[in-house]
């Protein structure tokens, strides 16, 4: 089976497991896990922020900034397809009380002028804007840096916090050659996932100022995310940052090859093809395409009426060639079978 469902299905390699086995540990709730501390220092250096905090998941990394800087009855500006709106069980509403306000976007990328227009100042009967949320990459697409700079400038003028959901920020960075710290400079905090394309079993890291991280640590505890000897997992994160970042380029090359093969078929209309992700529409029902490919050993998902293909270290260059051959040889009769 070729697994193109998500980069969350990646497995820790033998080398990563060795790093986990030999990790030094301590009680991280007391700040005494040396491996966790080292990972946090690395993340702070990479993002160019003062301090970093390991969090259980990307969802927690998104929720905590909403608890600290969003607030109850306040508005966060974001795109309709953003993860906080689509895939987090409404946590920013139910747990931080923040109201997501959808800004028009081009497949998730908000134009700075539209963000500006959506800001609410004070009115006795309106919720006020407190935050702007940008997702980078969004559906695989790196956010244009000039947009991010402009959005940050607007936020500063209105004293708004900018949270960057950088779950796949390393995919953006290796693709554009823009350092993670340059993207992160356009936000007040940034979270990234270790558990996706970087191949770790768990964790995200949240980075910002000392003051913010001090508060974030309390929120993490409140959410049940204070963990003990997490060096075992943090070691996987260190390994990933040292070995699995540059290799994301291979995933992007494989994505480009599969995208070209799809484009030639006549039954797939590419909507987004960027970094490690492809979204496509078809004149055939997507679920029938998904099941036809499943029969041939190629797994991918249906998302928002489109086929969604995600490349990761699960798929080699040789696998990609075979997947492309399966795509080229697919008979559309199989879509109605
Ligand atoms: C996966 C993802 C998250 C959430 O990460 P989990 O670790 O699954 O909670 C947040 N934002 C984006 C953009 C993601 O892709």
PDB file of C-alpha atoms and ligand atoms in Angstrom, residues 57-59 62 83 88 135 165 167-168 193 195-196, ligand 1:
ATOM      1  CA  UNK A  57      -0.383  18.585  19.848  1.00  0.00           C
ATOM      2  CA  UNK A  58      -0.893  21.199  17.173  1.00  0.00           C
ATOM      3  CA  UNK A  59      -4.424  21.705  18.479  1.00  0.00           C
ATOM      4  CA  UNK A  62      -3.354  26.745  18.527  1.00  0.00           C
ATOM      5  CA  UNK A  83      -7.452  24.245  10.881  1.00  0.00           C
ATOM      6  CA  UNK A  88     -10.355  21.403  16.081  1.00  0.00           C
ATOM      7  CA  UNK A 135      -1.785  29.291   8.711  1.00  0.00           C
ATOM      8  CA  UNK A 165      -0.257  28.102  12.837  1.00  0.00           C
ATOM      9  CA  UNK A 167       2.120  23.176  11.562  1.00  0.00           C
ATOM     10  CA  UNK A 168       4.015  22.734   8.271  1.00  0.00           C
ATOM     11  CA  UNK A 193       4.242  20.238  14.360  1.00  0.00           C
ATOM     12  CA  UNK A 195       4.423  14.818  14.353  1.00  0.00           C
ATOM     13  CA  UNK A 196       3.754  15.363  10.645  1.00  0.00           C
TER      14      UNK A 196
HETATM   15  C1  LIG B   1      -2.369  18.915  11.972  1.00  0.00           C
HETATM   16  C2  LIG B   1      -2.584  20.364  12.100  1.00  0.00           C
HETATM   17  C3  LIG B   1      -2.856  20.939  13.348  1.00  0.00           C
HETATM   18  C4  LIG B   1      -3.117  20.119  14.580  1.00  0.00           C
HETATM   19  O1  LIG B   1      -2.107  19.264  14.950  1.00  0.00           O
HETATM   20  P1  LIG B   1      -2.442  17.989  15.874  1.00  0.00           P
HETATM   21  O2  LIG B   1      -1.102  17.630  16.386  1.00  0.00           O
HETATM   22  O3  LIG B   1      -3.063  16.967  14.986  1.00  0.00           O
HETATM   23  O4  LIG B   1      -3.361  18.441  16.958  1.00  0.00           O
HETATM   24  C5  LIG B   1      -3.006  22.297  13.404  1.00  0.00           C
HETATM   25  N1  LIG B   1      -2.902  23.062  12.313  1.00  0.00           N
HETATM   26  C6  LIG B   1      -2.638  22.555  11.099  1.00  0.00           C
HETATM   27  C7  LIG B   1      -2.513  23.459   9.931  1.00  0.00           C
HETATM   28  C8  LIG B   1      -2.489  21.192  10.951  1.00  0.00           C
HETATM   29  O5  LIG B   1      -2.258  20.682   9.730  1.00  0.00           O
END
